[in-house]
Amino acid sequence: RQRRIWQDFGAVAGQLESIRAGEVESDLTLQENSDLSGLADDLNHIRQGLHQAVEERTHSERMKVELVTNMSHDLKTPLTAIITYINLLKEKDITPEQREEYLNTLERKSLRLKSLIEDLFEFSKASSQNITLNIMDLDIMNLLKQVAFEMSDKLGEAGLDVRMNLTEEKVILPLDSQK
């Protein structure tokens, strides 16, 4: 019996060493009716919690890398267009109509770039929890209808047809309507 306790104690110590080394993959199993089975269960719960935390952290890091990649691409697209249209404006043989068209495009692309940078700044503030929210009870159904109405011109220009199947009852949620 004493030998069995020492074997189980060795297994518990080995599991502790594995967890300390960051190995959180495998459960500790002791012999049936071990005096240390309660401790083994506790270690297994700790290991599972650490494993879950590592998985969540890894997922979060992947999402951050993906976000930065996507934002970099989204920022680069209007910036590339701006540079191209500046170079077109430098050409000597452009007509006044072309110059006007290029300037309009430059304005649109620079406003798009500004909007993306503002979105990135807002995201940065939100992820650092350095943002002030004006939370109030809002009817999400009414908010969706309002946004669809406000965006209807742009959606139409883009050739998009929005179809919504919303309930007529109010669905109240605590939200910041601007964010």
mmCIF file of C-alpha atoms in Angstrom:
data_model
loop_
_atom_site.group_PDB
_atom_site.id
_atom_site.type_symbol
_atom_site.label_atom_id
_atom_site.label_comp_id
_atom_site.label_asym_id
_atom_site.label_seq_id
_atom_site.Cartn_x
_atom_site.Cartn_y
_atom_site.Cartn_z
ATOM 1 C CA ARG A 1 0.000 0.000 0.000
ATOM 2 C CA GLN A 2 2.810 2.398 0.884
ATOM 3 C CA ARG A 3 4.529 1.606 -2.406
ATOM 4 C CA ARG A 4 1.278 2.411 -4.266
ATOM 5 C CA ILE A 5 1.028 5.771 -2.443
ATOM 6 C CA TRP A 6 4.622 6.580 -3.449
ATOM 7 C CA GLN A 7 3.867 5.629 -7.073
ATOM 8 C CA ASP A 8 0.785 7.850 -7.075
ATOM 9 C CA PHE A 9 2.733 10.635 -5.387
ATOM 10 C CA GLY A 10 5.396 10.294 -8.108
ATOM 11 C CA ALA A 11 2.692 10.498 -10.782
ATOM 12 C CA VAL A 12 1.246 13.647 -9.153
ATOM 13 C CA ALA A 13 4.720 15.192 -8.946
ATOM 14 C CA GLY A 14 5.323 14.303 -12.600
ATOM 15 C CA GLN A 15 2.053 15.927 -13.616
ATOM 16 C CA LEU A 16 2.944 19.066 -11.658
ATOM 17 C CA GLU A 17 6.309 19.179 -13.428
ATOM 18 C CA SER A 18 4.603 18.731 -16.811
ATOM 19 C CA ILE A 19 2.142 21.543 -16.080
ATOM 20 C CA ARG A 20 5.012 23.741 -14.909
ATOM 21 C CA ALA A 21 6.794 23.030 -18.208
ATOM 22 C CA GLY A 22 3.661 24.108 -20.112
ATOM 23 C CA GLU A 23 2.556 20.632 -21.141
ATOM 24 C CA VAL A 24 -1.192 20.717 -20.600
ATOM 25 C CA GLU A 25 -2.339 18.020 -23.000
ATOM 26 C CA SER A 26 -2.846 14.868 -20.910
ATOM 27 C CA ASP A 27 -4.844 14.024 -17.805
ATOM 28 C CA LEU A 28 -3.344 12.384 -14.762
ATOM 29 C CA THR A 29 -4.787 8.935 -14.072
ATOM 30 C CA LEU A 30 -4.061 7.109 -10.861
ATOM 31 C CA GLN A 31 -4.885 3.613 -9.787
ATOM 32 C CA GLU A 32 -8.459 2.996 -8.642
ATOM 33 C CA ASN A 33 -9.289 4.033 -5.067
ATOM 34 C CA SER A 34 -6.036 5.981 -4.713
ATOM 35 C CA ASP A 35 -5.653 8.131 -1.621
ATOM 36 C CA LEU A 36 -4.491 10.916 -3.938
ATOM 37 C CA SER A 37 -7.402 10.725 -6.417
ATOM 38 C CA GLY A 38 -8.892 13.998 -5.098
ATOM 39 C CA LEU A 39 -5.573 15.746 -5.716
ATOM 40 C CA ALA A 40 -5.357 14.162 -9.171
ATOM 41 C CA ASP A 41 -8.852 15.436 -10.007
ATOM 42 C CA ASP A 42 -7.879 18.941 -8.868
ATOM 43 C CA LEU A 43 -4.727 18.826 -11.003
ATOM 44 C CA ASN A 44 -6.730 17.642 -13.988
ATOM 45 C CA HIS A 45 -9.145 20.570 -13.568
ATOM 46 C CA ILE A 46 -6.210 22.988 -13.343
ATOM 47 C CA ARG A 47 -4.643 21.402 -16.437
ATOM 48 C CA GLN A 48 -7.930 21.635 -18.357
ATOM 49 C CA GLY A 49 -8.297 25.297 -17.371
ATOM 50 C CA LEU A 50 -4.755 26.064 -18.488
ATOM 51 C CA HIS A 51 -5.275 24.151 -21.712
ATOM 52 C CA GLN A 52 -8.441 26.134 -22.434
ATOM 53 C CA ALA A 53 -6.685 29.421 -21.610
ATOM 54 C CA VAL A 54 -3.817 28.546 -23.972
ATOM 55 C CA GLU A 55 -6.278 27.617 -26.738
ATOM 56 C CA GLU A 56 -8.206 30.880 -26.284
ATOM 57 C CA ARG A 57 -5.004 32.915 -26.264
ATOM 58 C CA THR A 58 -3.776 31.200 -29.425
ATOM 59 C CA HIS A 59 -7.118 31.838 -31.129
ATOM 60 C CA SER A 60 -7.052 35.465 -30.011
ATOM 61 C CA GLU A 61 -3.531 35.937 -31.369
ATOM 62 C CA ARG A 62 -4.538 34.417 -34.714
ATOM 63 C CA MET A 63 -7.538 36.745 -34.882
ATOM 64 C CA LYS A 64 -5.325 39.765 -34.151
ATOM 65 C CA VAL A 65 -2.884 38.803 -36.910
ATOM 66 C CA GLU A 66 -5.796 38.332 -39.318
ATOM 67 C CA LEU A 67 -7.249 41.708 -38.317
ATOM 68 C CA VAL A 68 -3.938 43.501 -38.854
ATOM 69 C CA THR A 69 -3.505 41.788 -42.233
ATOM 70 C CA ASN A 70 -7.012 42.750 -43.349
ATOM 71 C CA MET A 71 -6.706 46.325 -42.073
ATOM 72 C CA SER A 72 -3.335 46.713 -43.792
ATOM 73 C CA HIS A 73 -4.882 45.619 -47.068
ATOM 74 C CA ASP A 74 -7.925 47.860 -46.582
ATOM 75 C CA LEU A 75 -5.705 50.872 -45.829
ATOM 76 C CA LYS A 76 -3.353 50.147 -48.714
ATOM 77 C CA THR A 77 -6.138 50.017 -51.328
ATOM 78 C CA PRO A 78 -7.282 53.676 -51.156
ATOM 79 C CA LEU A 79 -3.709 54.841 -50.529
ATOM 80 C CA THR A 80 -2.533 53.148 -53.736
ATOM 81 C CA ALA A 81 -5.390 54.804 -55.647
ATOM 82 C CA ILE A 82 -4.485 58.205 -54.171
ATOM 83 C CA ILE A 83 -0.864 57.840 -55.285
ATOM 84 C CA THR A 84 -1.974 56.751 -58.759
ATOM 85 C CA TYR A 85 -4.324 59.720 -59.199
ATOM 86 C CA ILE A 86 -1.706 62.175 -57.933
ATOM 87 C CA ASN A 87 0.650 60.854 -60.603
ATOM 88 C CA LEU A 88 -2.117 61.200 -63.215
ATOM 89 C CA LEU A 89 -2.649 64.831 -62.166
ATOM 90 C CA LYS A 90 1.067 65.514 -62.743
ATOM 91 C CA GLU A 91 0.709 64.676 -66.436
ATOM 92 C CA LYS A 92 0.699 67.748 -68.661
ATOM 93 C CA ASP A 93 -1.773 66.681 -71.306
ATOM 94 C CA ILE A 94 -4.868 66.055 -69.164
ATOM 95 C CA THR A 95 -8.078 67.896 -69.864
ATOM 96 C CA PRO A 96 -9.872 70.057 -67.289
ATOM 97 C CA GLU A 97 -12.632 67.408 -67.175
ATOM 98 C CA GLN A 98 -10.081 64.677 -66.414
ATOM 99 C CA ARG A 99 -8.487 66.890 -63.762
ATOM 100 C CA GLU A 100 -11.909 67.389 -62.145
ATOM 101 C CA GLU A 101 -12.635 63.643 -62.287
ATOM 102 C CA TYR A 102 -9.224 62.806 -60.768
ATOM 103 C CA LEU A 103 -9.719 65.351 -57.982
ATOM 104 C CA ASN A 104 -13.174 63.913 -57.200
ATOM 105 C CA THR A 105 -11.685 60.423 -57.058
ATOM 106 C CA LEU A 106 -8.874 61.670 -54.823
ATOM 107 C CA GLU A 107 -11.409 63.217 -52.480
ATOM 108 C CA ARG A 108 -13.466 59.994 -52.298
ATOM 109 C CA LYS A 109 -10.406 57.799 -51.736
ATOM 110 C CA SER A 110 -8.926 60.098 -49.099
ATOM 111 C CA LEU A 111 -12.275 60.243 -47.248
ATOM 112 C CA ARG A 112 -12.410 56.438 -47.383
ATOM 113 C CA LEU A 113 -8.871 56.250 -45.994
ATOM 114 C CA LYS A 114 -9.794 58.703 -43.236
ATOM 115 C CA SER A 115 -12.841 56.604 -42.344
ATOM 116 C CA LEU A 116 -10.761 53.412 -42.177
ATOM 117 C CA ILE A 117 -8.178 55.086 -39.945
ATOM 118 C CA GLU A 118 -10.931 56.384 -37.652
ATOM 119 C CA ASP A 119 -12.412 52.866 -37.486
ATOM 120 C CA LEU A 120 -8.997 51.467 -36.626
ATOM 121 C CA PHE A 121 -8.571 54.092 -33.923
ATOM 122 C CA GLU A 122 -12.007 53.274 -32.464
ATOM 123 C CA PHE A 123 -11.178 49.572 -32.525
ATOM 124 C CA SER A 124 -7.884 50.249 -30.781
ATOM 125 C CA LYS A 125 -9.639 52.265 -28.076
ATOM 126 C CA ALA A 126 -12.287 49.583 -27.638
ATOM 127 C CA SER A 127 -9.776 46.730 -27.401
ATOM 128 C CA SER A 128 -7.766 48.623 -24.778
ATOM 129 C CA GLN A 129 -11.032 49.301 -22.914
ATOM 130 C CA ASN A 130 -10.294 53.012 -23.196
ATOM 131 C CA ILE A 131 -13.626 53.964 -24.679
ATOM 132 C CA THR A 132 -16.639 55.720 -23.258
ATOM 133 C CA LEU A 133 -19.963 54.195 -24.151
ATOM 134 C CA ASN A 134 -23.291 55.977 -23.945
ATOM 135 C CA ILE A 135 -25.423 52.950 -23.119
ATOM 136 C CA MET A 136 -29.176 53.317 -23.363
ATOM 137 C CA ASP A 137 -32.083 50.999 -24.047
ATOM 138 C CA LEU A 138 -32.583 50.872 -27.815
ATOM 139 C CA ASP A 139 -35.083 49.090 -30.003
ATOM 140 C CA ILE A 140 -32.764 47.083 -32.257
ATOM 141 C CA MET A 141 -35.546 46.529 -34.832
ATOM 142 C CA ASN A 142 -36.059 50.272 -35.210
ATOM 143 C CA LEU A 143 -32.287 50.822 -35.361
ATOM 144 C CA LEU A 144 -31.918 48.275 -38.182
ATOM 145 C CA LYS A 145 -34.744 49.915 -40.149
ATOM 146 C CA GLN A 146 -33.154 53.342 -39.624
ATOM 147 C CA VAL A 147 -29.726 52.184 -40.817
ATOM 148 C CA ALA A 148 -31.238 50.485 -43.873
ATOM 149 C CA PHE A 149 -33.131 53.691 -44.731
ATOM 150 C CA GLU A 150 -30.055 55.886 -44.260
ATOM 151 C CA MET A 151 -27.930 53.570 -46.410
ATOM 152 C CA SER A 152 -30.573 52.887 -49.086
ATOM 153 C CA ASP A 153 -29.026 55.295 -51.629
ATOM 154 C CA LYS A 154 -25.553 53.798 -51.275
ATOM 155 C CA LEU A 155 -26.929 50.264 -51.336
ATOM 156 C CA GLY A 156 -28.893 51.067 -54.502
ATOM 157 C CA GLU A 157 -25.816 52.574 -56.161
ATOM 158 C CA ALA A 158 -23.898 49.410 -55.323
ATOM 159 C CA GLY A 159 -26.644 47.318 -56.918
ATOM 160 C CA LEU A 160 -27.583 45.705 -53.615
ATOM 161 C CA ASP A 161 -31.115 44.854 -52.618
ATOM 162 C CA VAL A 162 -31.594 44.518 -48.863
ATOM 163 C CA ARG A 163 -34.343 42.229 -47.670
ATOM 164 C CA MET A 164 -35.186 42.219 -43.995
ATOM 165 C CA ASN A 165 -37.588 39.985 -42.171
ATOM 166 C CA LEU A 166 -37.996 41.858 -38.895
ATOM 167 C CA THR A 167 -40.546 41.462 -36.189
ATOM 168 C CA GLU A 168 -42.915 44.322 -35.475
ATOM 169 C CA GLU A 169 -42.403 43.903 -31.739
ATOM 170 C CA LYS A 170 -39.771 45.955 -30.030
ATOM 171 C CA VAL A 171 -36.542 44.201 -29.121
ATOM 172 C CA ILE A 172 -34.877 46.359 -26.494
ATOM 173 C CA LEU A 173 -31.130 45.993 -25.901
ATOM 174 C CA PRO A 174 -28.685 48.116 -23.879
ATOM 175 C CA LEU A 175 -26.487 49.632 -26.628
ATOM 176 C CA ASP A 176 -24.555 52.694 -27.675
ATOM 177 C CA SER A 177 -26.361 53.769 -30.853
ATOM 178 C CA GLN A 178 -23.286 55.537 -32.256
ATOM 179 C CA LYS A 179 -20.920 52.625 -31.750
#
